[in-house]
Amino acid sequence: MRRATIPSDRWIFAAGLAALVAVSVWIREPGFTQGGFGSHDVGGILYNAMVLVRGGLPYVDTVEYKAPGSFYLAAAGFAGPEGRDIARLQVCANLWGIAGLIGLTAFARRLWTTRAALTAGAIYCLYDAFLDSLDGNYVTWAALPQLLAMFTGYEAAVRTRGRRWWLLAGVLLGLATLCKRPAGVGLLVLLGWAWTRARAPGVVAVVAGFVVAHVPISLHYLAHEHLADLWLGYLFNPWAPAYVGARDHPIALELWEGTLATTHVLTIPLALAAFAWFGRDRNAAWLRAWLVGALLSAFVGFRFYKGYYLPVAAPIALLAAAPWGLLGAGWPRRRAWRVAASLVLVTLVVRQIYWIDHVRDSRSRPRDQGARIIATHVTTHTEPEDRIWIWGWHLWGVYALADRMSGSRVYKSLGLLTPPNDNTWRRPGTKTRFIPGPAAELVLEDLERTRPAYLVFGSTVPHREFTELKAFLRHHGYRRDRRVRLGRVQFWRRYPTASP
């Protein structure tokens, strides 16, 4: 019996994909082994996971303004059984990112040739881990389902009976939006495709899938009679307008900043995609719409941090590798132009490899040592049931590291006790100041009720401006604990024997 043979093209693709995965693992290696906080936001993810594991609810037991999807992923085991294992979360985040690389490369082959697919995968490999900075932030968890949603939308568009695919695309995009709200911009792209390809049935299917994705979490809150709190916290909290409003520059200047940031961060794929932008291939319009939607989500808030560009990496890598673009049929015919194009491309690749190495070196060194020193001291001098309260937006990870719950629902102060951060990708923020108001009143009410064993003030927080908090410390027997020195961080310990 004659043995079936696998076409050599499949072997080439498999070998190329394996090489890309190996390179991605090397780039992400610090995230697999360093096991520390690379982002303060991830401290918020783990704290909300701890709340869920203990039977509580974000937006009810925490004043929260981030989307809840990543909280549930961390609580489901991505951050260990207690929802606070940062090392495990980092490993899961890196595997999540590598799954995105595999998915994009495989889908590019579904679209085009093996050569174009591996080219798209190589471009994506140069950028995804670099943009993500090897962390498990909100954009990390949104990127994979968003990418899969767009791929599924494409499948729905090319099939004669694609209603189920439209439904699945809506579900996946709903999951991405649950992890990071700006991903919801992709809904406009999906609805546009669905209308042009399947009219009303396709649009209805996408919307239905988007709604279905929100059902499990909604049922969880409904079972605890807090459904309204979910929607008020997830969709209608005041953080988004306050975050955008913290930037008061003219819109023209903001757009110019965005153009500079995009060019700086995505130099190679942006240059290559420009050559493929006006292609007449059936996939050109689809890729352009996806890319524009992803750029819109990156521009939300006008901060232009490089992590915000992670959703842009997939569509721009595909467009950059398009067979009708510069790396395909559009490659210069004349020798002089070929040499010039090759030199420019190699120079840009070397530049990107330099930045990748810089990110690897930065991530390989612990960036949460201060939080770990605080956590060790607090853990040593408290009991597991004791509450603590940390004021300092660089220190949100202390709760997870110390395995202690916050003495207030306001467990992070940024945008509540102090204004939202107004720094950008290249501009420093203004000096932090205290904001009196409902959040400060809530902090005092909670601290009065819980009487935390420790209060810790970060080096940069304006705690001296919060005069009512100073009165609380005096009235309830708190004294400075000077047994550990860490910059200008202040430790305030409650002594139960002191008279109230």
Short mmCIF file of C-alpha atoms in Angstrom, two decimals:
data_model
loop_
_atom_site.label_atom_id
_atom_site.label_comp_id
_atom_site.label_asym_id
_atom_site.label_seq_id
_atom_site.Cartn_x
_atom_site.Cartn_y
_atom_site.Cartn_z
CA MET A 1 0.00 0.00 0.00
CA ARG A 2 1.40 3.38 -1.03
CA ARG A 3 2.04 5.73 1.89
CA ALA A 4 0.44 9.14 1.64
CA THR A 5 2.93 11.97 1.38
CA ILE A 6 2.61 15.44 2.85
CA PRO A 7 3.25 18.21 0.33
CA SER A 8 6.59 19.89 0.92
CA ASP A 9 4.83 23.24 1.25
CA ARG A 10 3.24 22.05 4.48
CA TRP A 11 6.60 21.03 5.86
CA ILE A 12 8.04 24.44 4.98
CA PHE A 13 5.16 26.15 6.72
CA ALA A 14 5.42 23.91 9.80
CA ALA A 15 9.18 24.46 10.05
CA GLY A 16 8.83 28.20 9.57
CA LEU A 17 6.08 28.45 12.17
CA ALA A 18 8.15 26.41 14.64
CA ALA A 19 11.06 28.80 14.11
CA LEU A 20 8.81 31.82 14.73
CA VAL A 21 7.50 30.26 17.93
CA ALA A 22 11.07 29.58 19.08
CA VAL A 23 12.04 33.21 18.43
CA SER A 24 8.94 34.40 20.29
CA VAL A 25 9.79 32.18 23.26
CA TRP A 26 13.29 33.67 23.31
CA ILE A 27 11.92 37.23 23.22
CA ARG A 28 9.44 36.41 25.97
CA GLU A 29 11.88 34.40 28.09
CA PRO A 30 12.05 36.95 30.96
CA GLY A 31 8.26 36.77 31.25
CA PHE A 32 8.48 33.02 31.68
CA THR A 33 11.15 33.15 34.37
CA GLN A 34 11.31 36.55 36.11
CA GLY A 35 7.90 36.24 37.75
CA GLY A 36 7.46 39.82 38.91
CA PHE A 37 5.11 42.70 38.28
CA GLY A 38 5.99 44.53 35.10
CA SER A 39 2.90 46.74 35.22
CA HIS A 40 1.04 48.34 38.08
CA ASP A 41 -2.25 47.59 36.33
CA VAL A 42 -1.66 43.87 36.77
CA GLY A 43 -1.72 44.44 40.53
CA GLY A 44 -5.30 45.60 40.02
CA ILE A 45 -6.13 42.48 38.01
CA LEU A 46 -4.84 40.21 40.77
CA TYR A 47 -6.56 42.11 43.54
CA ASN A 48 -9.92 41.78 41.82
CA ALA A 49 -9.18 38.10 41.25
CA MET A 50 -8.55 37.76 44.99
CA VAL A 51 -11.92 39.42 45.62
CA LEU A 52 -13.64 36.94 43.29
CA VAL A 53 -11.91 33.92 44.83
CA ARG A 54 -13.08 35.06 48.27
CA GLY A 55 -16.67 35.36 47.09
CA GLY A 56 -16.75 39.09 46.47
CA LEU A 57 -17.49 41.12 43.36
CA PRO A 58 -15.53 43.81 41.53
CA TYR A 59 -17.50 47.08 41.30
CA VAL A 60 -19.22 46.09 44.58
CA ASP A 61 -16.33 45.27 46.89
CA THR A 62 -13.92 47.44 44.90
CA VAL A 63 -14.25 50.81 43.27
CA GLU A 64 -13.14 49.70 39.84
CA TYR A 65 -13.06 51.30 36.41
CA LYS A 66 -11.43 48.58 34.30
CA ALA A 67 -13.25 45.89 32.31
CA PRO A 68 -13.82 42.64 34.27
CA GLY A 69 -12.71 39.93 31.83
CA SER A 70 -9.12 39.67 32.99
CA PHE A 71 -10.28 39.49 36.63
CA TYR A 72 -12.24 36.35 35.84
CA LEU A 73 -9.38 34.80 33.85
CA ALA A 74 -7.00 35.34 36.77
CA ALA A 75 -9.54 33.97 39.27
CA ALA A 76 -10.23 30.96 37.03
CA GLY A 77 -6.69 29.69 37.55
CA PHE A 78 -4.46 31.85 35.38
CA ALA A 79 -3.12 33.41 38.59
CA GLY A 80 -3.22 30.26 40.69
CA PRO A 81 -5.88 28.94 43.05
CA GLU A 82 -5.83 32.12 45.20
CA GLY A 83 -5.86 34.50 42.23
CA ARG A 84 -2.62 36.23 43.26
CA ASP A 85 0.26 34.28 41.66
CA ILE A 86 1.97 36.85 39.42
CA ALA A 87 4.56 34.35 38.13
CA ARG A 88 1.85 31.97 36.93
CA LEU A 89 -0.10 34.82 35.36
CA GLN A 90 3.01 35.89 33.45
CA VAL A 91 3.47 32.39 32.04
CA CYS A 92 -0.17 32.23 30.96
CA ALA A 93 0.11 35.69 29.40
CA ASN A 94 3.12 34.64 27.35
CA LEU A 95 1.42 31.44 26.18
CA TRP A 96 -1.64 33.56 25.32
CA GLY A 97 0.55 35.82 23.20
CA ILE A 98 2.25 32.91 21.44
CA ALA A 99 -1.19 31.49 20.63
CA GLY A 100 -1.90 34.79 18.90
CA LEU A 101 1.26 34.45 16.81
CA ILE A 102 0.31 30.92 15.77
CA GLY A 103 -3.24 31.96 14.98
CA LEU A 104 -2.20 34.94 12.86
CA THR A 105 0.36 32.96 10.88
CA ALA A 106 -2.05 30.09 10.28
CA PHE A 107 -4.76 32.43 9.13
CA ALA A 108 -2.38 34.30 6.83
CA ARG A 109 -1.75 30.99 5.13
CA ARG A 110 -5.51 30.55 4.81
CA LEU A 111 -5.51 33.86 2.95
CA TRP A 112 -2.38 33.56 0.85
CA THR A 113 0.76 31.54 0.19
CA THR A 114 3.15 30.00 2.69
CA ARG A 115 5.71 32.68 1.90
CA ALA A 116 3.27 35.52 2.65
CA ALA A 117 2.04 33.74 5.78
CA LEU A 118 5.53 33.32 7.22
CA THR A 119 6.34 36.91 6.32
CA ALA A 120 3.27 38.12 8.22
CA GLY A 121 4.21 35.89 11.15
CA ALA A 122 7.77 37.23 11.17
CA ILE A 123 6.59 40.85 11.23
CA TYR A 124 4.10 40.08 13.99
CA CYS A 125 6.80 38.23 15.94
CA LEU A 126 9.01 41.33 15.83
CA TYR A 127 6.29 43.43 17.40
CA ASP A 128 3.78 41.59 19.57
CA ALA A 129 6.01 40.79 22.56
CA PHE A 130 7.78 44.14 22.18
CA LEU A 131 4.48 46.04 22.31
CA ASP A 132 3.20 43.91 25.18
CA SER A 133 6.42 44.36 27.18
CA LEU A 134 6.11 40.74 28.31
CA ASP A 135 3.30 41.48 30.75
CA GLY A 136 -0.23 40.29 31.46
CA ASN A 137 -2.01 43.61 31.17
CA TYR A 138 -5.59 44.19 30.00
CA VAL A 139 -4.54 44.61 26.37
CA THR A 140 -2.78 41.22 26.51
CA TRP A 141 -5.97 39.34 27.26
CA ALA A 142 -8.03 41.32 24.75
CA ALA A 143 -5.60 40.83 21.85
CA LEU A 144 -6.17 37.11 21.18
CA PRO A 145 -10.00 37.05 21.16
CA GLN A 146 -10.02 40.28 19.15
CA LEU A 147 -7.70 38.75 16.58
CA LEU A 148 -9.80 35.57 16.42
CA ALA A 149 -12.98 37.63 16.10
CA MET A 150 -11.67 39.34 12.98
CA PHE A 151 -10.53 36.06 11.48
CA THR A 152 -13.92 34.51 12.18
CA GLY A 153 -15.59 37.54 10.60
CA TYR A 154 -13.54 36.93 7.48
CA GLU A 155 -14.64 33.28 7.41
CA ALA A 156 -18.25 34.40 7.75
CA ALA A 157 -17.82 36.85 4.87
CA VAL A 158 -16.45 34.28 2.42
CA ARG A 159 -18.95 31.52 3.21
CA THR A 160 -22.38 31.33 1.64
CA ARG A 161 -23.91 30.21 4.94
CA GLY A 162 -21.96 32.22 7.44
CA ARG A 163 -24.55 33.14 10.06
CA ARG A 164 -22.99 30.87 12.68
CA TRP A 165 -19.60 32.37 11.91
CA TRP A 166 -20.99 35.88 12.33
CA LEU A 167 -22.42 34.80 15.68
CA LEU A 168 -19.06 33.36 16.78
CA ALA A 169 -17.27 36.51 15.64
CA GLY A 170 -19.58 38.57 17.83
CA VAL A 171 -18.96 36.28 20.81
CA LEU A 172 -15.19 36.54 20.43
CA LEU A 173 -15.28 40.30 20.09
CA GLY A 174 -17.52 40.48 23.16
CA LEU A 175 -14.90 38.52 25.10
CA ALA A 176 -12.18 40.91 23.89
CA THR A 177 -14.28 43.90 24.97
CA LEU A 178 -14.79 42.33 28.38
CA CYS A 179 -11.01 42.34 28.74
CA LYS A 180 -10.46 45.87 27.41
CA ARG A 181 -13.30 48.18 26.45
CA PRO A 182 -11.60 49.93 23.46
CA ALA A 183 -11.60 46.55 21.71
CA GLY A 184 -15.31 47.17 21.24
CA VAL A 185 -14.40 49.52 18.36
CA GLY A 186 -13.98 46.32 16.36
CA LEU A 187 -17.74 45.84 16.58
CA LEU A 188 -18.14 48.64 14.03
CA VAL A 189 -15.81 46.77 11.67
CA LEU A 190 -17.67 43.48 12.09
CA LEU A 191 -21.05 45.14 11.62
CA GLY A 192 -19.80 46.81 8.45
CA TRP A 193 -18.60 43.50 7.02
CA ALA A 194 -21.77 41.74 8.06
CA TRP A 195 -23.96 44.36 6.40
CA THR A 196 -22.07 44.30 3.11
CA ARG A 197 -21.94 40.49 2.98
CA ALA A 198 -25.07 39.22 4.71
CA ARG A 199 -27.24 42.28 5.33
CA ALA A 200 -29.58 42.24 8.31
CA PRO A 201 -29.18 38.53 9.25
CA GLY A 202 -25.42 38.96 9.55
CA VAL A 203 -25.73 42.14 11.60
CA VAL A 204 -28.23 40.50 13.94
CA ALA A 205 -25.93 37.49 14.38
CA VAL A 206 -22.93 39.67 15.28
CA VAL A 207 -24.91 41.70 17.81
CA ALA A 208 -26.42 38.53 19.27
CA GLY A 209 -22.97 36.99 19.70
CA PHE A 210 -21.64 40.15 21.33
CA VAL A 211 -24.50 40.07 23.83
CA VAL A 212 -24.08 36.32 24.48
CA ALA A 213 -20.45 36.88 25.48
CA HIS A 214 -21.64 39.08 28.35
CA VAL A 215 -24.24 36.63 29.66
CA PRO A 216 -22.10 34.48 32.03
CA ILE A 217 -20.70 37.42 33.98
CA SER A 218 -24.10 39.11 34.00
CA LEU A 219 -25.67 35.96 35.47
CA HIS A 220 -22.99 35.87 38.16
CA TYR A 221 -23.83 39.41 39.24
CA LEU A 222 -27.55 38.79 38.89
CA ALA A 223 -27.29 35.81 41.24
CA HIS A 224 -25.80 38.16 43.83
CA GLU A 225 -28.40 40.86 43.10
CA HIS A 226 -25.76 43.28 41.81
CA LEU A 227 -26.39 43.33 38.07
CA ALA A 228 -26.78 47.12 38.07
CA ASP A 229 -23.38 47.49 39.76
CA LEU A 230 -21.76 45.49 36.96
CA TRP A 231 -23.12 47.70 34.21
CA LEU A 232 -22.52 50.92 36.12
CA GLY A 233 -18.91 49.90 36.72
CA TYR A 234 -18.22 48.29 33.35
CA LEU A 235 -19.92 50.66 30.93
CA PHE A 236 -21.01 53.83 32.69
CA ASN A 237 -18.34 54.67 35.25
CA PRO A 238 -16.93 58.20 35.12
CA TRP A 239 -13.34 57.08 34.60
CA ALA A 240 -13.40 57.12 30.77
CA PRO A 241 -14.49 60.77 30.39
CA ALA A 242 -12.15 61.81 33.22
CA TYR A 243 -9.26 59.94 31.58
CA VAL A 244 -9.85 61.57 28.20
CA GLY A 245 -10.56 64.93 29.81
CA ALA A 246 -7.21 64.92 31.58
CA ARG A 247 -5.71 65.78 28.18
CA ASP A 248 -6.67 69.31 27.22
CA HIS A 249 -4.49 69.90 24.15
CA PRO A 250 -6.08 70.86 20.80
CA ILE A 251 -7.30 67.86 18.83
CA ALA A 252 -4.93 68.66 15.96
CA LEU A 253 -1.96 68.44 18.33
CA GLU A 254 -3.26 65.16 19.78
CA LEU A 255 -3.60 63.66 16.30
CA TRP A 256 -0.09 64.82 15.44
CA GLU A 257 1.20 63.14 18.59
CA GLY A 258 -0.62 59.97 17.57
CA THR A 259 0.94 60.09 14.12
CA LEU A 260 4.42 60.47 15.60
CA ALA A 261 3.84 57.66 18.10
CA THR A 262 2.45 55.31 15.47
CA THR A 263 5.36 56.00 13.14
CA HIS A 264 7.88 55.54 15.94
CA VAL A 265 6.42 52.32 17.32
CA LEU A 266 5.36 50.56 14.09
CA THR A 267 7.99 51.78 11.66
CA ILE A 268 8.54 48.59 9.64
CA PRO A 269 4.96 47.33 9.19
CA LEU A 270 3.66 50.87 8.69
CA ALA A 271 6.11 51.49 5.84
CA LEU A 272 5.38 48.12 4.25
CA ALA A 273 1.62 48.44 4.67
CA ALA A 274 1.71 51.77 2.85
CA PHE A 275 2.79 49.94 -0.31
CA ALA A 276 -0.16 47.55 -0.02
CA TRP A 277 -2.81 50.05 1.05
CA PHE A 278 -4.37 50.56 -2.37
CA GLY A 279 -4.36 46.90 -3.40
CA ARG A 280 -7.41 45.63 -5.27
CA ASP A 281 -7.28 42.12 -3.87
CA ARG A 282 -10.55 40.97 -2.26
CA ASN A 283 -8.84 41.01 1.13
CA ALA A 284 -7.51 44.56 0.84
CA ALA A 285 -10.68 46.37 1.94
CA TRP A 286 -11.20 43.93 4.81
CA LEU A 287 -7.65 44.49 6.11
CA ARG A 288 -7.90 48.26 5.75
CA ALA A 289 -11.12 48.36 7.78
CA TRP A 290 -9.63 46.17 10.50
CA LEU A 291 -6.48 48.31 10.67
CA VAL A 292 -8.41 51.57 10.91
CA GLY A 293 -10.59 50.14 13.71
CA ALA A 294 -7.52 48.95 15.62
CA LEU A 295 -5.85 52.35 15.26
CA LEU A 296 -8.97 54.06 16.58
CA SER A 297 -8.84 51.88 19.70
CA ALA A 298 -5.13 52.73 20.15
CA PHE A 299 -5.92 56.44 19.98
CA VAL A 300 -8.51 56.32 22.79
CA GLY A 301 -7.34 58.61 25.57
CA PHE A 302 -4.57 60.16 23.45
CA ARG A 303 -1.80 58.62 25.58
CA PHE A 304 -0.21 56.50 22.83
CA TYR A 305 1.62 54.09 25.13
CA LYS A 306 3.20 51.39 23.01
CA GLY A 307 1.11 48.68 24.66
CA TYR A 308 -2.01 50.29 23.20
CA TYR A 309 -0.74 49.35 19.74
CA LEU A 310 -0.81 45.60 20.35
CA PRO A 311 -4.23 45.19 18.62
CA VAL A 312 -2.79 47.06 15.63
CA ALA A 313 0.05 44.55 15.19
CA ALA A 314 -2.10 41.82 13.62
CA PRO A 315 -3.83 43.75 10.80
CA ILE A 316 -0.77 45.82 9.97
CA ALA A 317 1.43 42.71 9.82
CA LEU A 318 -1.02 41.07 7.43
CA LEU A 319 -1.24 44.13 5.22
CA ALA A 320 2.55 44.54 5.27
CA ALA A 321 2.98 40.95 4.06
CA ALA A 322 0.24 41.09 1.41
CA PRO A 323 1.33 39.38 -1.84
CA TRP A 324 0.57 42.53 -3.83
CA GLY A 325 2.69 44.69 -1.51
CA LEU A 326 6.36 45.55 -1.43
CA LEU A 327 7.43 42.12 -0.15
CA GLY A 328 5.45 40.37 -2.89
CA ALA A 329 4.68 41.44 -6.42
CA GLY A 330 5.55 45.04 -5.61
CA TRP A 331 9.26 44.34 -4.95
CA PRO A 332 11.37 46.69 -7.12
CA ARG A 333 12.43 45.30 -10.47
CA ARG A 334 15.53 47.41 -10.94
CA ARG A 335 18.65 46.26 -9.15
CA ALA A 336 19.50 49.65 -7.67
CA TRP A 337 16.03 50.01 -6.15
CA ARG A 338 16.17 46.43 -4.83
CA VAL A 339 19.49 47.11 -3.11
CA ALA A 340 18.21 50.38 -1.64
CA ALA A 341 14.99 48.76 -0.38
CA SER A 342 16.94 45.85 1.10
CA LEU A 343 19.35 48.15 2.94
CA VAL A 344 16.54 50.24 4.41
CA LEU A 345 14.59 47.14 5.48
CA VAL A 346 17.61 45.48 7.07
CA THR A 347 18.45 48.70 8.95
CA LEU A 348 14.93 48.92 10.34
CA VAL A 349 14.95 45.25 11.36
CA VAL A 350 18.26 45.71 13.18
CA ARG A 351 16.77 48.74 14.95
CA GLN A 352 13.77 46.69 16.04
CA ILE A 353 15.97 43.86 17.28
CA TYR A 354 17.87 46.42 19.35
CA TRP A 355 14.61 47.58 20.95
CA ILE A 356 13.56 43.99 21.57
CA ASP A 357 16.85 43.31 23.34
CA HIS A 358 16.35 46.47 25.40
CA VAL A 359 12.88 45.27 26.46
CA ARG A 360 14.23 41.82 27.33
CA ASP A 361 16.98 43.33 29.46
CA SER A 362 14.54 45.66 31.22
CA ARG A 363 12.04 42.90 31.91
CA SER A 364 14.70 40.48 33.17
CA ARG A 365 15.44 42.84 36.07
CA PRO A 366 12.86 42.95 38.89
CA ARG A 367 10.75 46.10 38.82
CA ASP A 368 8.64 45.36 41.87
CA GLN A 369 11.31 45.13 44.56
CA GLY A 370 9.80 48.04 46.50
CA ALA A 371 6.39 46.35 46.55
CA ARG A 372 7.99 43.09 47.70
CA ILE A 373 9.84 44.82 50.56
CA ILE A 374 6.57 46.41 51.69
CA ALA A 375 4.70 43.12 51.36
CA THR A 376 7.32 41.20 53.36
CA HIS A 377 7.25 43.72 56.19
CA VAL A 378 3.46 43.89 56.30
CA THR A 379 3.07 40.11 56.16
CA THR A 380 5.57 39.61 58.96
CA HIS A 381 3.73 41.97 61.32
CA THR A 382 0.08 41.15 60.54
CA GLU A 383 -2.26 38.19 60.66
CA PRO A 384 -3.93 36.71 57.51
CA GLU A 385 -7.30 38.18 58.44
CA ASP A 386 -5.89 41.68 58.98
CA ARG A 387 -6.64 44.43 56.48
CA ILE A 388 -4.12 46.85 55.03
CA TRP A 389 -4.49 49.95 52.89
CA ILE A 390 -1.93 51.04 50.31
CA TRP A 391 -1.88 54.50 48.79
CA GLY A 392 0.43 54.66 45.81
CA TRP A 393 -0.28 53.77 42.20
CA HIS A 394 3.06 51.99 41.88
CA LEU A 395 2.15 49.69 44.76
CA TRP A 396 -1.10 47.95 43.80
CA GLY A 397 0.73 44.62 43.65
CA VAL A 398 1.38 44.71 47.41
CA TYR A 399 -2.06 43.21 48.11
CA ALA A 400 -1.30 40.11 46.06
CA LEU A 401 2.27 39.81 47.29
CA ALA A 402 1.22 40.16 50.94
CA ASP A 403 -2.00 38.11 50.61
CA ARG A 404 -3.89 40.85 52.47
CA MET A 405 -7.16 42.51 51.51
CA SER A 406 -7.67 46.24 51.31
CA GLY A 407 -9.21 48.14 54.17
CA SER A 408 -11.16 50.22 51.66
CA ARG A 409 -13.06 49.59 48.46
CA VAL A 410 -10.82 52.30 47.03
CA TYR A 411 -7.81 50.01 46.80
CA LYS A 412 -6.13 52.09 44.07
CA SER A 413 -6.20 55.85 44.12
CA LEU A 414 -5.39 56.95 40.58
CA GLY A 415 -8.27 59.00 39.22
CA LEU A 416 -10.04 58.86 42.57
CA LEU A 417 -7.88 60.42 45.27
CA THR A 418 -5.60 61.93 42.62
CA PRO A 419 -6.27 62.93 38.99
CA PRO A 420 -5.92 60.39 36.16
CA ASN A 421 -2.41 60.11 34.80
CA ASP A 422 -1.85 62.63 32.01
CA ASN A 423 1.58 61.54 30.80
CA THR A 424 1.94 60.27 27.25
CA TRP A 425 4.32 58.05 25.32
CA ARG A 426 6.98 60.78 25.45
CA ARG A 427 5.72 63.53 27.79
CA PRO A 428 5.92 63.35 31.60
CA GLY A 429 2.81 63.84 33.67
CA THR A 430 2.00 66.78 35.87
CA LYS A 431 2.61 66.75 39.62
CA THR A 432 0.20 64.56 41.57
CA ARG A 433 -2.30 66.37 43.78
CA PHE A 434 -5.03 65.29 46.18
CA ILE A 435 -8.68 65.52 45.12
CA PRO A 436 -11.18 65.88 47.98
CA GLY A 437 -14.60 64.47 47.23
CA PRO A 438 -16.71 61.27 47.27
CA ALA A 439 -13.75 58.91 46.89
CA ALA A 440 -11.92 60.46 49.84
CA GLU A 441 -15.09 60.29 51.92
CA LEU A 442 -15.53 56.62 50.98
CA VAL A 443 -11.94 55.89 52.03
CA LEU A 444 -12.50 57.44 55.45
CA GLU A 445 -15.81 55.61 55.89
CA ASP A 446 -14.23 52.26 55.02
CA LEU A 447 -11.13 52.79 57.15
CA GLU A 448 -13.31 53.76 60.09
CA ARG A 449 -15.17 50.48 59.70
CA THR A 450 -12.23 48.12 59.02
CA ARG A 451 -9.40 49.72 61.05
CA PRO A 452 -6.55 48.29 58.92
CA ALA A 453 -3.50 46.97 60.71
CA TYR A 454 -1.24 48.92 58.36
CA LEU A 455 -1.52 51.95 56.13
CA VAL A 456 1.30 52.49 53.65
CA PHE A 457 1.85 55.74 51.74
CA GLY A 458 3.97 55.69 48.61
CA SER A 459 6.78 58.16 48.04
CA THR A 460 4.92 60.33 45.55
CA VAL A 461 1.37 60.45 46.93
CA PRO A 462 0.14 63.79 48.37
CA HIS A 463 -0.89 62.30 51.72
CA ARG A 464 -0.13 65.54 53.60
CA GLU A 465 -2.95 67.23 51.67
CA PHE A 466 -5.47 64.64 52.94
CA THR A 467 -5.90 66.28 56.35
CA GLU A 468 -8.89 64.13 57.37
CA LEU A 469 -6.74 61.03 56.92
CA LYS A 470 -4.08 62.50 59.22
CA ALA A 471 -6.78 63.08 61.83
CA PHE A 472 -7.93 59.48 61.45
CA LEU A 473 -4.39 58.23 62.11
CA ARG A 474 -4.07 60.32 65.28
CA HIS A 475 -7.51 59.42 66.60
CA HIS A 476 -7.16 55.65 66.18
CA GLY A 477 -3.68 55.05 67.57
CA TYR A 478 -1.59 54.74 64.41
CA ARG A 479 2.12 55.40 64.72
CA ARG A 480 4.95 55.48 62.20
CA ASP A 481 6.76 52.18 61.84
CA ARG A 482 10.38 53.03 61.06
CA ARG A 483 11.81 49.52 61.15
CA VAL A 484 12.09 49.45 57.37
CA ARG A 485 13.34 52.28 55.19
CA LEU A 486 12.26 52.52 51.57
CA GLY A 487 12.74 55.92 50.05
CA ARG A 488 10.01 58.24 51.33
CA VAL A 489 7.48 55.43 51.84
CA GLN A 490 5.65 55.74 55.15
CA PHE A 491 4.40 52.79 57.21
CA TRP A 492 1.64 53.51 59.72
CA ARG A 493 0.84 50.70 62.16
CA ARG A 494 -2.22 50.49 64.39
CA TYR A 495 -1.55 49.60 68.01
CA PRO A 496 -4.69 47.97 69.51
CA THR A 497 -3.70 48.91 73.05
CA ALA A 498 -3.73 52.59 72.22
CA SER A 499 -6.83 54.46 73.31
CA PRO A 500 -9.17 55.45 70.49
#
